[in-house]
Each structure stands twice: as structure tokens, then as C-alpha cells.
């Protein structure tokens, strides 16, 4: 990851964190969707001219209050976010090594309105079905 990209991420985190603390806004699913797209873009690994691999396993850490609010919908929300990641990857011509999973976790270290996304690339036997169709 380039210096400019890291600077942009730090600046974005600072601005978002400041607004979240000042306005005490809750995390919205659309914010998480955007963060997952950025996570794919920032962690894309070019394997060859036809294949760029992105993470397929995402953990979204939420503050206690945001987690309590979204936890009843965690399974459905995870499925919808995974579908959104799949569609975004298709548009960008990204591929996956395995099934796409999005899970929510509670983090006592985060204030209301703040979240953190962790991702990794996990291979599975179903990876062939996860690649977008060729143009």
C-alpha cells in the first residue's frame, strides 16, 4: 500500500472519528458497505493480467451500542453485505479464493458510530464458483 493511500486512510479515520464523537451518530449499514468496498480495493492482490484477488472473509467490529442494535439482523445483514461485495467485485473484475463471509463483532474499544473492518483471504474448495464471469 502506498504512502498516499495510508495517508488518505488515516485522514478518513480521523475525520470520521471526529464526526462520530461530536454527533454521536450510529453506524448505518450503507457505511459498512462502503468500508467493505474500500477494504477490497485496498487489499487487492494482482496475481496475473486476468486475476486480481481480494479478501473474502470480513469482520466488522462495532461499538457495543451499534452491535446491540444490529445484532438481531446480523445473519441477514451479513448475507446482504456479502452479496454487495460479490456484485462490486464483479464490476471491478476481482476474484475470490473462497466463499464470501461478513460477520459482525462487538468491540468495547470503539465508541458509538465508529467501526473497524478486518479482512483476510481464505481459500476454500468452492473458490471456482466465486470468480466473476468473463466479459
Coordinates of C-alpha atoms in Angstrom, one line a residue:
X1 CA 0.0 0.0 0.0
X2 CA 1.4 3.4 -1.0
X3 CA 2.2 6.3 1.3
X4 CA -0.6 8.3 -0.2
X5 CA -3.2 5.6 0.3
X6 CA -2.1 5.2 4.0
X7 CA -2.3 9.0 4.5
X8 CA -5.8 9.0 2.9
X9 CA -7.0 6.2 5.2
X10 CA -5.6 8.0 8.3
X11 CA -7.2 11.2 7.3
X12 CA -10.5 9.5 6.6
X13 CA -10.4 7.7 10.0
X14 CA -9.6 11.0 11.8
X15 CA -12.5 12.9 10.1
X16 CA -15.0 10.0 10.5
X17 CA -13.9 9.5 14.2
X18 CA -14.3 13.2 15.0
X19 CA -17.7 13.4 13.4
X20 CA -18.9 10.3 15.2
X21 CA -17.7 11.6 18.5
X22 CA -19.2 15.0 18.1
X23 CA -22.5 14.0 16.7
X24 CA -22.8 10.5 18.3
X25 CA -24.3 9.0 15.2
X26 CA -25.0 5.3 14.9
X27 CA -23.3 3.2 12.3
X28 CA -25.5 2.6 9.3
X29 CA -25.3 -0.5 7.0
X30 CA -24.5 1.8 4.0
X31 CA -21.4 2.9 5.8
X32 CA -20.3 -0.7 6.3
X33 CA -21.0 -1.4 2.6
X34 CA -18.7 1.4 1.6
X35 CA -16.0 0.3 4.0
X36 CA -16.1 -3.3 2.6
X37 CA -15.6 -1.9 -0.9
X38 CA -12.6 0.1 0.2
X39 CA -11.3 -3.0 2.0
X40 CA -11.4 -4.9 -1.3
X41 CA -9.7 -2.1 -3.2
X42 CA -7.0 -1.5 -0.6
X43 CA -6.2 -5.3 -0.3
X44 CA -6.4 -6.3 -4.0
X45 CA -3.6 -8.6 -5.0
X46 CA -2.8 -8.8 -8.7
X47 CA -1.9 -12.5 -9.5
X48 CA -1.7 -12.0 -13.2
X49 CA -3.2 -9.9 -16.0
X50 CA -6.5 -11.7 -15.7
X51 CA -6.8 -12.2 -12.0
X52 CA -6.9 -9.8 -9.1
X53 CA -7.7 -11.5 -5.8
X54 CA -9.5 -9.7 -3.0
X55 CA -10.3 -10.7 0.6
X56 CA -13.4 -12.9 1.1
X57 CA -13.6 -13.1 4.9
X58 CA -14.6 -9.8 6.6
X59 CA -15.1 -9.0 10.3
X60 CA -16.8 -5.7 11.1
X61 CA -16.1 -4.6 14.6
X62 CA -18.8 -2.3 16.1
X63 CA -19.2 -0.4 19.3
X64 CA -21.3 -2.0 22.0
X65 CA -24.4 0.1 21.2
X66 CA -24.1 -0.3 17.5
X67 CA -23.6 -4.0 17.8
X68 CA -26.7 -4.4 20.1
X69 CA -28.8 -2.5 17.6
X70 CA -27.6 -4.6 14.6
X71 CA -27.1 -8.0 16.2
X72 CA -30.7 -9.2 15.7
X73 CA -30.2 -8.7 11.9
X74 CA -26.6 -9.9 11.8
X75 CA -27.2 -13.0 9.7
X76 CA -29.4 -11.3 7.1
X77 CA -27.1 -8.2 7.1
X78 CA -24.0 -10.3 6.6
X79 CA -25.7 -12.1 3.7
X80 CA -26.7 -8.8 2.1
X81 CA -23.3 -7.2 2.6
X82 CA -21.6 -10.4 1.1
X83 CA -23.9 -10.1 -1.9
X84 CA -23.0 -6.4 -2.3
X85 CA -19.3 -7.3 -2.1
X86 CA -19.8 -10.0 -4.7
X87 CA -21.5 -7.5 -7.1
X88 CA -18.9 -4.9 -6.5
X89 CA -16.1 -7.4 -7.2
X90 CA -17.8 -8.4 -10.4
X91 CA -17.9 -4.8 -11.6
X92 CA -14.2 -4.4 -10.7
X93 CA -13.3 -7.8 -12.2
X94 CA -12.0 -9.0 -8.8
X95 CA -12.0 -12.7 -7.9
X96 CA -12.2 -14.6 -4.6
X97 CA -10.3 -17.6 -3.3
X98 CA -13.4 -18.9 -1.4
X99 CA -16.9 -18.1 -0.1
X100 CA -17.6 -14.5 0.9
X101 CA -18.4 -14.1 4.6
X102 CA -19.2 -10.9 6.5
X103 CA -19.5 -11.2 10.3
X104 CA -20.3 -8.6 13.0
X105 CA -18.3 -8.5 16.2
X106 CA -18.6 -6.3 19.3
X107 CA -15.6 -4.2 20.4
X108 CA -15.6 -2.4 23.7
X109 CA -12.8 -0.2 22.4
X110 CA -15.0 1.6 19.9
X111 CA -17.3 4.5 20.6
X112 CA -20.8 4.7 19.1
X113 CA -20.7 5.5 15.4
X114 CA -17.2 4.0 15.0
X115 CA -16.4 0.7 13.3
X116 CA -13.4 -1.2 12.1
X117 CA -13.1 -3.7 9.3
X118 CA -10.6 -6.6 9.3
X119 CA -10.3 -8.9 6.3
X120 CA -8.4 -11.8 5.0
X121 CA -8.3 -14.1 2.0
X122 CA -9.3 -17.7 2.8
X123 CA -9.1 -20.4 0.2
X124 CA -11.9 -23.0 0.0
X125 CA -13.0 -25.8 -2.3
X126 CA -15.8 -23.5 -3.7
X127 CA -13.4 -20.8 -5.0
X128 CA -14.1 -21.7 -8.6
X129 CA -17.7 -20.6 -8.2
X130 CA -16.8 -17.2 -6.8
X131 CA -15.0 -15.8 -9.8
X132 CA -16.9 -13.2 -11.9
X133 CA -17.9 -14.3 -15.3
X134 CA -15.5 -13.2 -18.1
X135 CA -16.7 -10.2 -20.3

